[in-house]
Coordinates of C-alpha atoms and ligand atoms in Angstrom, one line a residue:
X1 CA 25.3 -5.3 1.3
X2 CA 26.4 -4.0 4.7
X3 CA 25.1 -6.5 7.2
X4 CA 25.2 -5.4 10.8
X5 CA 27.1 -7.7 13.1
X6 CA 24.8 -10.0 15.1
X7 CA 23.8 -8.7 18.5
X8 CA 21.5 -10.5 20.8
X9 CA 18.4 -8.5 21.6
X10 CA 19.1 -8.9 25.3
X11 CA 22.2 -6.8 25.1
X12 CA 20.8 -4.1 22.9
X13 CA 18.7 -1.3 24.3
X14 CA 15.2 -2.4 23.3
X15 CA 14.1 0.8 21.7
X16 CA 17.3 2.1 20.1
X17 CA 16.8 3.6 16.7
X18 CA 17.6 0.9 14.3
X19 CA 20.4 2.0 12.0
X20 CA 19.6 -0.4 9.2
X21 CA 17.6 -3.6 9.1
X22 CA 19.2 -7.0 9.2
X23 CA 18.4 -8.8 5.9
X24 CA 20.4 -11.9 6.8
X25 CA 17.1 -13.8 7.2
X26 CA 16.9 -13.6 3.4
X27 CA 20.3 -14.0 1.8
X28 CA 23.6 -13.3 3.5
X29 CA 25.3 -12.2 0.3
X30 CA 22.7 -11.4 -2.4
X31 CA 24.9 -11.3 -5.5
X32 CA 26.7 -14.5 -4.7
X33 CA 23.9 -16.5 -3.1
X34 CA 21.4 -15.5 -5.8
X35 CA 23.3 -17.6 -8.4
X36 CA 22.9 -20.6 -6.2
X37 CA 19.2 -19.9 -5.7
X38 CA 18.6 -19.3 -9.3
X39 CA 20.3 -22.6 -10.1
X40 CA 18.1 -24.4 -7.5
X41 CA 15.0 -22.7 -9.0
X42 CA 16.0 -23.8 -12.4
X43 CA 16.1 -27.4 -11.3
X44 CA 12.7 -27.2 -9.6
X45 CA 11.2 -25.6 -12.7
X46 CA 12.6 -28.5 -14.8
X47 CA 10.9 -30.9 -12.4
X48 CA 7.6 -29.2 -13.1
X49 CA 8.2 -29.2 -16.8
X50 CA 8.9 -32.9 -16.6
X51 CA 5.4 -33.4 -15.3
X52 CA 3.8 -31.6 -18.2
X53 CA 3.0 -34.7 -20.3
X54 CA 1.0 -36.1 -17.4
X55 CA -1.4 -33.2 -17.2
X56 CA -4.9 -34.3 -18.1
X57 CA -8.3 -33.5 -16.7
X58 CA -8.4 -36.9 -15.0
X59 CA -5.0 -36.4 -13.4
X60 CA -5.0 -38.3 -10.0
X61 CA -5.1 -36.2 -6.9
X62 CA -1.6 -37.4 -5.8
X63 CA 0.0 -36.2 -9.0
X64 CA -1.7 -32.9 -8.9
X65 CA -0.6 -32.2 -5.3
X66 CA 2.9 -33.2 -6.2
X67 CA 3.0 -30.4 -8.8
X68 CA 1.4 -27.9 -6.3
X69 CA 4.1 -28.7 -3.8
X70 CA 6.8 -28.0 -6.3
X71 CA 5.1 -24.7 -7.3
X72 CA 4.9 -23.7 -3.7
X73 CA 8.6 -24.2 -3.3
X74 CA 9.4 -22.3 -6.4
X75 CA 7.1 -19.4 -5.2
X76 CA 8.8 -19.3 -1.8
X77 CA 12.3 -19.2 -3.1
X78 CA 11.4 -16.7 -5.8
X79 CA 9.7 -14.5 -3.3
X80 CA 12.7 -14.5 -1.0
X81 CA 14.9 -13.5 -3.8
X82 CA 12.7 -10.7 -5.1
X83 CA 12.3 -9.5 -1.5
X84 CA 16.1 -9.3 -1.2
X85 CA 16.4 -7.4 -4.5
X86 CA 13.7 -4.9 -3.5
X87 CA 14.8 -4.4 0.1
X88 CA 18.4 -3.8 -0.9
X89 CA 17.3 -1.4 -3.7
X90 CA 15.1 0.5 -1.1
X91 CA 18.0 1.0 1.3
X92 CA 19.8 3.1 -1.3
X93 CA 18.1 3.6 -4.7
X94 CA 21.2 5.2 -6.0
X95 CA 23.4 2.2 -5.5
X96 CA 24.1 0.9 -9.0
X97 CA 24.9 -2.6 -7.8
X98 CA 21.6 -2.9 -6.1
X99 CA 19.7 -1.6 -9.1
X100 CA 21.4 -4.0 -11.5
X101 CA 20.8 -6.9 -9.1
X102 CA 17.1 -6.0 -8.9
X103 CA 16.9 -5.9 -12.7
X104 CA 18.8 -9.2 -13.1
X105 CA 16.6 -11.0 -10.5
X106 CA 13.4 -9.6 -12.1
X107 CA 14.5 -10.8 -15.5
X108 CA 15.6 -14.3 -14.4
X109 CA 12.5 -14.8 -12.3
X110 CA 10.3 -13.7 -15.2
X111 CA 12.1 -16.3 -17.4
X112 CA 11.5 -19.1 -14.9
X113 CA 7.9 -18.0 -14.4
X114 CA 7.4 -18.3 -18.1
X115 CA 8.5 -21.9 -18.1
X116 CA 5.8 -22.9 -15.6
X117 CA 3.1 -20.8 -17.1
X118 CA 1.6 -23.8 -18.8
X119 CA 0.4 -25.1 -15.5
X120 CA -2.0 -22.1 -14.9
X121 CA -3.1 -22.3 -18.5
X122 CA -3.8 -26.0 -18.2
X123 CA -5.5 -25.5 -14.9
X124 CA -7.8 -22.9 -16.5
X125 CA -8.7 -25.4 -19.2
X126 CA -9.8 -28.2 -16.9
X127 CA -13.5 -28.9 -16.9
X128 CA -15.7 -27.9 -13.9
X129 CA -16.3 -31.4 -12.4
X130 CA -12.6 -32.4 -12.5
X131 CA -11.5 -29.0 -11.2
X132 CA -13.9 -29.4 -8.3
X133 CA -12.5 -32.9 -7.7
X134 CA -8.9 -31.6 -7.6
X135 CA -9.7 -28.5 -5.5
X136 CA -11.7 -30.5 -2.9
X137 CA -8.4 -32.3 -2.1
X138 CA -6.2 -29.2 -2.1
X139 CA -7.1 -27.8 1.3
X140 CA -5.7 -24.3 1.8
X141 CA -4.7 -23.9 -1.9
X142 CA -8.4 -23.9 -3.0
X143 CA -8.7 -20.1 -3.1
X144 CA -5.4 -19.8 -5.0
X145 CA -6.7 -22.4 -7.5
X146 CA -10.0 -20.6 -7.8
X147 CA -8.1 -17.3 -8.4
X148 CA -6.2 -18.8 -11.4
X149 CA -9.5 -20.0 -12.9
X150 CA -11.2 -16.6 -12.3
X151 CA -8.8 -15.1 -14.9
X152 CA -9.7 -17.6 -17.5
X153 CA -11.8 -15.2 -19.6
X154 CA -8.9 -12.8 -19.7
X155 CA -6.0 -15.1 -20.3
X156 CA -4.1 -15.3 -23.6
X157 CA -2.4 -18.2 -25.2
X158 CA 0.8 -19.5 -23.7
X159 CA 3.2 -17.8 -26.2
X160 CA 1.3 -14.5 -25.8
X161 CA 1.4 -14.7 -22.0
X162 CA 5.2 -15.4 -22.2
X163 CA 5.7 -12.4 -24.4
X164 CA 3.7 -10.1 -22.1
X165 CA 5.8 -11.3 -19.1
X166 CA 9.1 -10.9 -20.9
X167 CA 8.3 -7.5 -22.4
X168 CA 7.0 -6.2 -19.0
X169 CA 10.5 -6.4 -17.5
X170 CA 11.8 -3.9 -20.0
X171 CA 8.4 -2.3 -20.4
X172 CA 6.2 -1.1 -17.6
X173 CA 8.4 -2.4 -14.9
X174 CA 11.4 -0.4 -16.4
X175 CA 9.3 2.7 -16.6
X176 CA 8.3 2.3 -13.0
X177 CA 11.9 2.0 -12.0
X178 CA 12.7 5.2 -13.9
X179 CA 9.8 7.0 -12.1
X180 CA 11.2 5.9 -8.7
X181 CA 14.7 6.9 -9.8
X182 CA 13.8 10.3 -11.1
X183 CA 11.4 11.3 -8.3
X184 CA 13.6 10.0 -5.5
X185 CA 16.5 12.1 -6.8
X186 CA 14.5 15.3 -6.8
X187 CA 15.6 18.0 -4.3
X188 CA 13.6 20.9 -3.0
X189 CA 14.7 24.3 -1.7
X190 CA 12.9 25.9 1.2
X191 CA 13.8 29.0 3.2
X192 CA 13.3 28.2 6.9
X193 CA 14.1 30.8 9.6
X194 CA 15.9 32.9 7.0
X195 CA 18.1 30.1 5.7
X196 CA 17.8 28.3 2.4
X197 CA 17.7 24.5 2.8
X198 CA 18.0 21.7 0.3
X199 CA 15.5 19.0 1.2
X200 CA 14.4 15.6 0.1
X201 CA 10.7 15.0 -0.7
X202 CA 10.3 13.4 2.7
X203 CA 11.8 16.4 4.5
X204 CA 9.8 18.8 2.5
X205 CA 6.5 17.1 3.1
X206 CA 6.9 17.6 6.9
X207 CA 6.5 21.4 6.2
X208 CA 3.0 21.0 4.7
X209 CA 2.1 20.4 8.4
X210 CA 4.1 23.3 9.7
X211 CA 2.4 25.5 12.3
X212 CA 3.3 28.5 10.1
X213 CA 0.8 29.2 7.3
X214 CA 3.6 30.8 5.2
X215 CA 5.8 27.7 5.5
X216 CA 2.9 25.3 4.5
X217 CA 2.2 27.4 1.5
X218 CA 5.9 27.6 0.5
X219 CA 6.3 23.9 0.9
X220 CA 3.4 23.1 -1.5
X221 CA 4.6 25.7 -3.9
X222 CA 8.1 24.2 -4.0
X223 CA 6.7 20.7 -4.4
X224 CA 4.6 21.7 -7.3
X225 CA 7.3 23.8 -8.8
X226 CA 9.7 20.9 -8.9
X227 CA 7.2 18.2 -10.0
X228 CA 5.6 20.7 -12.5
X229 CA 9.2 21.2 -13.8
X230 CA 9.3 17.5 -14.7
X231 CA 5.9 17.5 -16.4
X232 CA 7.2 16.5 -19.8
X233 CA 9.2 13.5 -18.6
X234 CA 6.7 12.4 -15.9
X235 CA 3.7 13.0 -18.2
X236 CA 5.3 10.9 -20.9
X237 CA 6.0 8.1 -18.4
X238 CA 2.4 8.2 -17.3
X239 CA 0.9 8.1 -20.7
X240 CA 3.2 5.1 -21.6
X241 CA 2.0 3.3 -18.5
X242 CA -1.6 4.1 -19.1
X243 CA -1.5 3.0 -22.8
X244 CA 0.3 -0.2 -21.8
X245 CA -2.4 -0.9 -19.2
X246 CA -5.1 -0.4 -21.8
X247 CA -3.3 -2.3 -24.5
X248 CA -2.8 -5.3 -22.2
X249 CA -6.0 -5.3 -20.2
X250 CA -8.6 -3.8 -22.5
X251 CA -7.4 -4.6 -26.0
X252 CA -5.7 -8.0 -25.4
X253 CA -7.4 -9.3 -22.3
X254 CA -10.9 -7.9 -23.1
X255 CA -11.7 -6.3 -19.7
X256 CA -14.7 -4.1 -20.1
X257 CA -12.8 -1.0 -18.8
X258 CA -9.3 -0.3 -17.3
X259 CA -10.4 -0.4 -13.7
X260 CA -12.1 -3.8 -14.2
X261 CA -8.6 -5.5 -14.3
X262 CA -7.8 -4.2 -10.9
X263 CA -11.2 -5.2 -9.5
X264 CA -10.8 -8.8 -10.7
X265 CA -7.4 -9.1 -9.2
X266 CA -8.8 -7.7 -6.0
X267 CA -11.7 -10.2 -6.3
X268 CA -14.1 -7.3 -5.6
X269 CA -17.2 -7.0 -7.7
X270 CA -17.3 -3.9 -9.9
X271 CA -20.5 -2.9 -8.2
X272 CA -18.9 -2.9 -4.8
X273 CA -16.2 -0.5 -6.1
X274 CA -18.8 1.7 -7.7
X275 CA -20.8 1.8 -4.4
X276 CA -17.6 2.7 -2.5
X277 CA -16.6 5.5 -4.9
X278 CA -20.0 7.0 -5.0
X279 CA -20.3 7.0 -1.2
X280 CA -17.1 9.0 -1.2
X281 CA -18.3 11.6 -3.7
X282 CA -21.7 11.8 -1.9
X283 CA -19.9 12.5 1.4
X284 CA -17.4 15.0 0.1
X285 CA -19.5 17.7 1.8
X286 CA -18.8 16.1 5.2
X287 CA -15.1 16.9 4.8
X288 CA -15.8 20.4 3.5
X289 CA -17.8 21.0 6.7
X290 CA -14.9 19.5 8.7
X291 CA -12.3 21.7 7.1
X292 CA -14.4 24.8 7.7
X293 CA -14.6 23.8 11.3
X294 CA -11.0 23.0 11.5
X295 CA -10.1 26.4 10.1
X296 CA -12.1 28.0 12.9
X297 CA -10.5 25.9 15.6
X298 CA -7.0 26.2 14.4
X299 CA -7.2 29.9 13.8
X300 CA -6.6 29.7 10.1
X301 CA -7.6 33.1 8.7
X302 CA -8.4 32.0 5.1
X303 CA -8.8 28.2 4.7
X304 CA -7.6 26.9 1.4
X305 CA -5.8 23.8 0.1
X306 CA -2.5 24.9 1.5
X307 CA -3.7 24.6 5.1
X308 CA -5.8 21.5 5.4
X309 CA -3.0 19.7 7.2
X310 CA -2.3 22.6 9.6
X311 CA -1.6 21.3 13.1
X312 CA -3.8 22.1 16.0
X313 CA -2.2 24.5 18.4
X314 CA -2.3 21.8 21.1
X315 CA -0.3 19.4 18.9
X316 CA 2.6 18.1 20.9
X317 CA 5.2 18.4 18.3
X318 CA 7.9 15.9 17.9
X319 CA 8.3 12.4 19.3
X320 CA 11.5 10.7 20.0
X321 CA 11.8 7.4 18.2
X322 CA 12.0 5.2 21.4
X323 CA 8.9 6.9 22.7
X324 CA 7.1 6.2 19.4
X325 CA 8.0 2.6 19.7
X326 CA 6.8 2.4 23.3
X327 CA 3.5 4.2 22.5
X328 CA 2.8 1.8 19.6
X329 CA 3.6 -1.3 21.6
X330 CA 1.5 -0.1 24.6
X331 CA -1.5 0.6 22.3
X332 CA -1.3 -2.8 20.7
X333 CA -0.9 -4.5 24.1
X334 CA -4.0 -2.7 25.3
X335 CA -6.0 -4.3 22.5
X336 CA -4.4 -7.7 22.4
X337 CA -1.2 -8.9 24.1
X338 CA -0.8 -11.5 21.3
X339 CA -0.6 -8.7 18.7
X340 CA 1.8 -6.7 20.8
X341 CA 4.1 -9.8 21.0
X342 CA 4.2 -10.0 17.2
X343 CA 5.0 -6.3 17.0
X344 CA 7.8 -6.8 19.5
X345 CA 9.2 -9.6 17.3
X346 CA 9.6 -7.4 14.3
X347 CA 11.5 -4.9 16.4
X348 CA 13.7 -7.4 18.2
X349 CA 14.7 -9.2 15.1
X350 CA 15.7 -5.9 13.6
X351 CA 13.4 -6.2 10.6
X352 CA 12.6 -2.5 10.8
X353 CA 14.6 0.2 9.0
X354 CA 13.3 3.6 10.3
X355 CA 16.2 6.0 9.8
X356 CA 15.9 8.6 7.1
X357 CA 18.9 9.1 4.8
X358 CA 19.6 10.3 1.3
X359 CA 18.9 7.8 -1.5
X360 CA 16.7 5.6 0.7
X361 CA 13.3 4.9 -0.8
X362 CA 10.8 7.5 0.4
X363 CA 7.6 6.6 2.2
X364 CA 7.0 3.4 4.1
X365 CA 6.1 -0.2 3.5
X366 CA 5.9 -3.6 5.0
X367 CA 7.3 -6.5 2.9
X368 CA 6.1 -10.0 3.8
X369 CA 8.1 -12.4 1.7
X370 CA 7.1 -15.9 2.9
X371 CA 5.0 -17.3 5.7
X372 CA 7.1 -17.9 8.8
X373 CA 9.7 -15.2 8.0
X374 CA 9.1 -12.1 10.1
X375 CA 8.1 -9.3 7.7
X376 CA 10.4 -6.3 6.9
X377 CA 9.2 -2.8 7.6
X378 CA 10.7 0.4 6.0
X379 CA 9.9 3.9 7.1
X380 CA 11.4 7.3 7.1
X381 CA 11.1 8.4 10.7
X382 CA 11.1 12.2 11.2
X383 CA 9.6 12.5 14.6
X384 CA 6.2 13.9 13.6
X385 CA 3.0 12.6 15.2
X386 CA 2.2 11.3 11.7
X387 CA 5.3 9.0 11.8
X388 CA 4.1 7.4 15.0
X389 CA 0.9 6.5 13.2
X390 CA 2.8 5.2 10.3
X391 CA 4.8 3.0 12.6
X392 CA 1.6 1.6 14.0
X393 CA 0.3 1.2 10.5
X394 CA 3.2 -0.7 9.0
X395 CA 3.5 -2.9 12.0
X396 CA -0.2 -3.7 11.6
X397 CA 0.6 -5.0 8.1
X398 CA 3.4 -7.1 9.7
X399 CA 1.1 -8.7 12.4
X400 CA -1.5 -9.4 9.7
X401 CA 0.8 -11.6 7.7
X402 CA 2.4 -13.1 10.9
X403 CA -1.1 -14.2 12.0
X404 CA -1.7 -15.7 8.6
X405 CA 1.6 -17.6 8.6
X406 CA -0.2 -21.0 8.7
X407 CA -1.3 -20.5 5.2
X408 CA 0.6 -21.4 2.0
X409 CA 2.8 -18.8 0.3
X410 CA 0.0 -18.5 -2.2
X411 CA -2.7 -17.7 0.4
X412 CA -1.1 -16.0 3.4
X413 CA -1.1 -12.5 1.8
X414 CA -4.3 -10.7 2.4
X415 CA -5.9 -9.8 -0.9
X416 CA -5.6 -6.1 -1.7
X417 CA -9.0 -4.9 -0.3
X418 CA -8.3 -6.4 3.0
X419 CA -4.6 -5.6 2.9
X420 CA -5.1 -2.3 4.8
X421 CA -7.3 -3.8 7.5
X422 CA -4.8 -4.5 10.2
X423 CA -2.7 -1.5 9.4
X424 CA -5.5 1.0 9.7
X425 CA -7.0 -0.8 12.6
X426 CA -3.6 -0.4 14.3
X427 CA -3.7 3.3 13.7
X428 CA -7.2 3.5 15.3
X429 CA -6.0 1.5 18.3
X430 CA -3.1 3.9 18.7
X431 CA -5.3 7.1 18.5
X432 CA -7.9 5.6 20.8
X433 CA -5.2 4.8 23.4
X434 CA -3.9 8.3 23.2
X435 CA -7.4 9.8 23.4
X436 CA -8.2 7.7 26.5
X437 CA -5.1 8.9 28.3
X438 CA -5.9 12.6 27.6
X439 CA -7.8 14.8 30.1
X440 CA -7.3 18.2 28.4
X441 CA -10.1 19.3 26.0
X442 CA -7.6 21.2 23.9
X443 CA -5.4 18.1 23.4
X444 CA -8.4 16.0 22.7
X445 CA -9.5 18.5 20.1
X446 CA -6.0 18.2 18.6
X447 CA -6.2 14.4 18.5
X448 CA -9.6 14.4 16.9
X449 CA -8.3 16.8 14.3
X450 CA -5.3 14.7 13.5
X451 CA -7.5 11.6 13.2
X452 CA -9.9 13.4 10.9
X453 CA -7.0 14.7 8.8
X454 CA -5.8 11.1 8.4
X455 CA -9.2 9.8 7.6
X456 CA -9.6 12.5 5.0
X457 CA -6.2 11.6 3.5
X458 CA -6.8 7.9 3.4
X459 CA -10.5 7.8 2.4
X460 CA -11.8 10.7 0.3
X461 CA -8.4 11.8 -1.1
X462 CA -7.6 8.3 -2.2
X463 CA -11.0 7.8 -3.8
X464 CA -10.6 11.0 -5.8
X465 CA -7.2 9.8 -7.0
X466 CA -9.0 6.8 -8.5
X467 CA -11.8 8.9 -9.9
X468 CA -9.1 11.0 -11.6
X469 CA -7.3 7.9 -12.9
X470 CA -10.6 6.7 -14.5
X471 CA -10.9 10.1 -16.3
X472 CA -7.2 10.1 -17.2
X473 CA -7.2 6.6 -18.7
X474 CA -10.2 7.7 -20.8
X475 CA -8.5 10.9 -21.8
X476 CA -5.2 9.3 -22.7
X477 CA -7.0 6.9 -25.0
X478 CA -8.3 9.9 -26.8
X479 CA -4.9 11.6 -27.1
X480 CA -4.9 14.0 -24.1
X481 CA -1.7 15.8 -23.2
X482 CA -0.2 16.2 -19.8
X483 CA -1.7 19.7 -19.6
X484 CA -5.1 18.4 -20.3
X485 CA -4.7 15.8 -17.6
X486 CA -3.6 18.4 -15.1
X487 CA -6.6 20.5 -15.9
X488 CA -8.8 17.5 -15.3
X489 CA -7.0 16.8 -12.0
X490 CA -7.6 20.3 -10.8
X491 CA -11.3 19.9 -11.7
X492 CA -11.6 16.8 -9.5
X493 CA -9.9 18.7 -6.6
X494 CA -12.4 21.5 -6.9
X495 CA -15.3 19.2 -6.9
X496 CA -13.9 17.5 -3.8
X497 CA -13.3 20.7 -1.9
X498 CA -16.2 22.8 -3.1
X499 CA -16.3 26.4 -1.9
X500 CA -15.1 25.5 1.6
X501 CA -11.5 25.0 0.6
X502 CA -10.3 27.0 -2.5
X503 CA -7.7 25.1 -4.5
X504 CA -4.9 27.2 -6.0
X505 CA -4.1 26.5 -9.7
X506 CA -0.6 25.0 -9.0
X507 CA -2.3 21.9 -7.5
X508 CA -2.9 20.8 -11.0
X509 CA 0.7 19.2 -10.8
X510 CA 0.0 17.3 -7.6
X511 CA -0.9 14.0 -9.3
X512 CA 2.6 13.8 -10.8
X513 CA 4.0 13.3 -7.3
X514 CA 1.7 10.4 -6.4
X515 CA 3.7 7.1 -7.0
X516 CA 0.6 4.9 -6.9
X517 CA -1.0 6.6 -9.8
X518 CA 2.0 5.6 -11.8
X519 CA 3.1 2.3 -10.3
X520 CA -0.3 0.6 -9.4
X521 CA -3.2 2.0 -11.4
X522 CA -6.5 2.2 -9.4
X523 CA -4.7 0.8 -6.4
X524 CA -5.7 3.7 -4.1
X525 CA -9.4 2.7 -3.7
X526 CA -8.1 -0.1 -1.6
X527 CA -7.1 2.5 1.0
X528 CA -10.6 4.0 0.9
X529 CA -12.0 0.5 1.2
X530 CA -9.7 -0.5 4.0
X531 CA -10.2 2.7 6.0
X532 CA -14.0 2.8 5.8
X533 CA -14.1 -0.9 6.6
X534 CA -12.0 -0.3 9.7
X535 CA -14.2 2.6 10.8
X536 CA -17.1 0.2 10.7
X537 CA -15.2 -2.7 12.4
X538 CA -14.0 -0.4 15.1
X539 CA -17.5 0.6 15.9
X540 CA -18.2 -3.2 16.4
X541 CA -15.2 -3.4 18.7
X542 CA -16.6 -0.5 20.8
X543 CA -20.0 -2.1 21.0
X544 CA -18.8 -5.6 21.7
X545 CA -15.6 -4.9 23.7
X546 CA -13.3 -7.9 24.4
X547 CA -15.6 -10.3 22.6
X548 CA -14.7 -8.7 19.3
X549 CA -11.0 -9.4 19.6
X550 CA -10.9 -13.1 18.8
X551 CA -13.3 -12.6 15.9
X552 CA -11.0 -9.9 14.6
X553 CA -7.9 -11.9 15.0
X554 CA -9.6 -14.7 13.1
X555 CA -10.4 -12.3 10.3
X556 CA -6.7 -11.4 10.0
X557 CA -5.6 -15.0 10.3
X558 CA -7.6 -15.8 7.2
X559 CA -5.0 -13.9 5.2
X560 CA -5.9 -14.3 1.6
X561 CA -7.3 -17.8 1.9
X562 CA -10.8 -16.7 0.8
X563 CA -12.4 -14.0 -1.2
X564 CA -12.7 -10.6 0.6
X565 CA -16.5 -10.9 0.4
X566 CA -16.4 -14.3 2.1
X567 CA -14.0 -13.2 4.8
X568 CA -16.0 -10.1 5.6
X569 CA -19.4 -11.7 5.5
X570 CA -18.3 -13.7 8.5
X571 CA -18.3 -10.5 10.5
X572 CA -21.6 -9.4 9.0
X573 CA -20.3 -7.0 6.3
X574 CA -21.9 -6.7 2.9
X575 CA -19.5 -4.8 0.6
X576 CA -22.0 -4.4 -2.2
X577 CA -24.4 -2.4 -0.1
X578 CA -24.4 1.4 -0.2
X579 CA -25.6 1.4 3.4
X580 CA -22.5 -0.4 4.6
X581 CA -20.2 2.2 3.1
X582 CA -22.4 5.0 4.4
X583 CA -22.1 3.5 7.9
X584 CA -18.3 4.3 7.7
X585 CA -19.1 7.9 6.9
X586 CA -21.7 8.0 9.7
X587 CA -18.9 7.2 12.1
X588 CA -16.8 10.1 10.6
X589 CA -19.9 12.4 11.0
X590 CA -20.0 11.5 14.7
X591 CA -16.4 12.4 15.1
X592 CA -17.0 15.8 13.4
X593 CA -19.9 16.4 15.8
X594 CA -17.7 15.4 18.7
X595 CA -15.2 17.9 17.5
X596 CA -17.9 20.6 17.2
X597 CA -18.9 20.0 20.9
X598 CA -15.3 20.6 22.0
X599 CA -15.6 24.0 20.4
X600 CA -18.4 25.1 22.7
Ligands
ZN701 ZN1 -0.6 0.2 4.3

C-alpha cells in the first residue's frame, strides 16, 4: 500500500487537497502485519476458549468481566484489521492484491468469530436474575449485553450459527463484492459540448444536476441504458441476496417478515418504522407541490423526473476544495468550537481521502474502526455544492464517533437509526450558515431549493426505496423476475410523484443502481429516520439557541450505549408517535412556504 511520507501538519498547507489518506494509524504494511495480528487474535481467542468450562449462570462477576475484557480486545483488533482491508480495497477496487487481502481477512476473522460464538449463545441462555446480576456490574457494556440477549428468540444452535457465518463469506458477502466490482467498473458515454466523453458513475451523476435540461435527460438515459443492460446479471444477484435474506431471517430465524430482522438489529420497534414510512407516503404530496413550484422558479418548461435536481439559476457553480473545507469548518465552529476542533483533527491527521480517481470506490463514507482512533473519511470530490454538503455530512459521522470515544468498542458506534444524526445535522448547520450570510433573494431561493432537493433525496426517496424492497422481497418469494420487479419499482415511483412529476419508463431500471438495496436490505429507512429526526432537533436548536448545544453533544456522546428510543426520549422525542414524524414534515412544509414567499 503506498503510504505517504510523514509530514507535520504545520509545514503542510492546511487545506491542500489530500492526495490519499494516511492509513498508517491502522497497519503500516497490511499483508505482512496482518499475519502477526491474526496470530495474536488466535491466542486471545484461545484464552476465551479456555474459559468455556467455567461458564455457568452463577459465574462470579470477576470471571465474567475477565472474559468481556478479552472479547473487547479481540473486537478492537479485528475491527482495525477489517478497517484496513476495507479502506485499502476502497482506494482501488481493481487492485487484485487488495481484493484478495480483504477476502482473506474476512475469512480468517469469520473463523475466529466462530470460535467465540459460544459466549453469546451461553449469555443468551443465562436466566434473568443472573443476567441482571452480571449486567449490573458491567457498566458501559450493559447495552451491548442486552443487545445479544435481544436476539435470543432468533438465534440458532452453535453449529448452525457457525455454518451461517462460514457460508456467508462465500455467500452473500461474495455476491456483494461482485456487485461492487461489476458496478464500479461500468463506464458511461455522454456527449458534452459536441464531444463524446467516457465517464465513471460519479462523473456521470454530476450531469443529472446540469443547468441544461438536455444534458440532465441524457445523463439519466445513459445511466439507465448501462444499468438496464446489466439487468440479467444484477437481477440474478439481487434475487440471490433476497432469497438468502429470507432463508436466513424468516425461514431459519423465524422473524415475522424480512424487514423485522433489520428493525431488531436497529432496536427500533416495528411500529415506529411503520409510523415513519406511512408519514412519508402521506406527505408525498408535499414534495409534489414543491417540485411544481421548483419547476416554475427554475424555468423548467415541462417538469418531469429528469429535472427534479435541476439547479436554480442563482446556483454558484463549483467550489474549490480548500474553500469547501473552510466553509465546513466555519459552519461547525459557528455551532460549537469543540465540534470544529474534532473536524480539524480528521483533516490534519490526513484521515480524509477526497480525490476522485478511476477504480476508487464511488460515493462517500466514514469508517470508525475503534474508539480513540480518528475515523477515516472517503469521498469523491467533484466541486459541486452537493460535495460540500457531503463533506459536512461525512465529517459529522466522524465527530459523532469521536465524541463517543469514551465508550467501549461495543458501544461507541451509534446504532443505525441514530447513525445519521450528526451527519445530517452537520449538513443543516452548513446550509444555515450559508443562508445567514446571504443577502440576495435569488441566492436564498437557490439555497432553499438545494436544501429541499436534499431533504427530498434523503427522506421521501429513501423511504420509497424501502417500500419497494418490501414489495420486492414478497415478489421474489413468489418467483418474480427482474422485469416484474422493475415494473413494480416504476409503480412506486409513480405513486411517489403523482401527476406533478411524470416518470419516464426507463426509470424502471433505477433500483439496479442503488447499492444499499443490494448490500444492506431495508437500510435506507435509517436515512429517512435520521433526516426527519434532525429536522425536528434543528427546530429545537432554533427555539432554544445555545442552550441546546450541550444537550445535543450529550446525545451524540451517548454513541450506541443505549437504545435509540432511550437516547431520544432524553430530548423529548417519541419515535412511536405519528405526530413526531409529522412534525418533521411540518418543518419541510414551512420551508416550502418560505420558498413560495421568495417567488412573490
Ligand atoms: Zn451518512
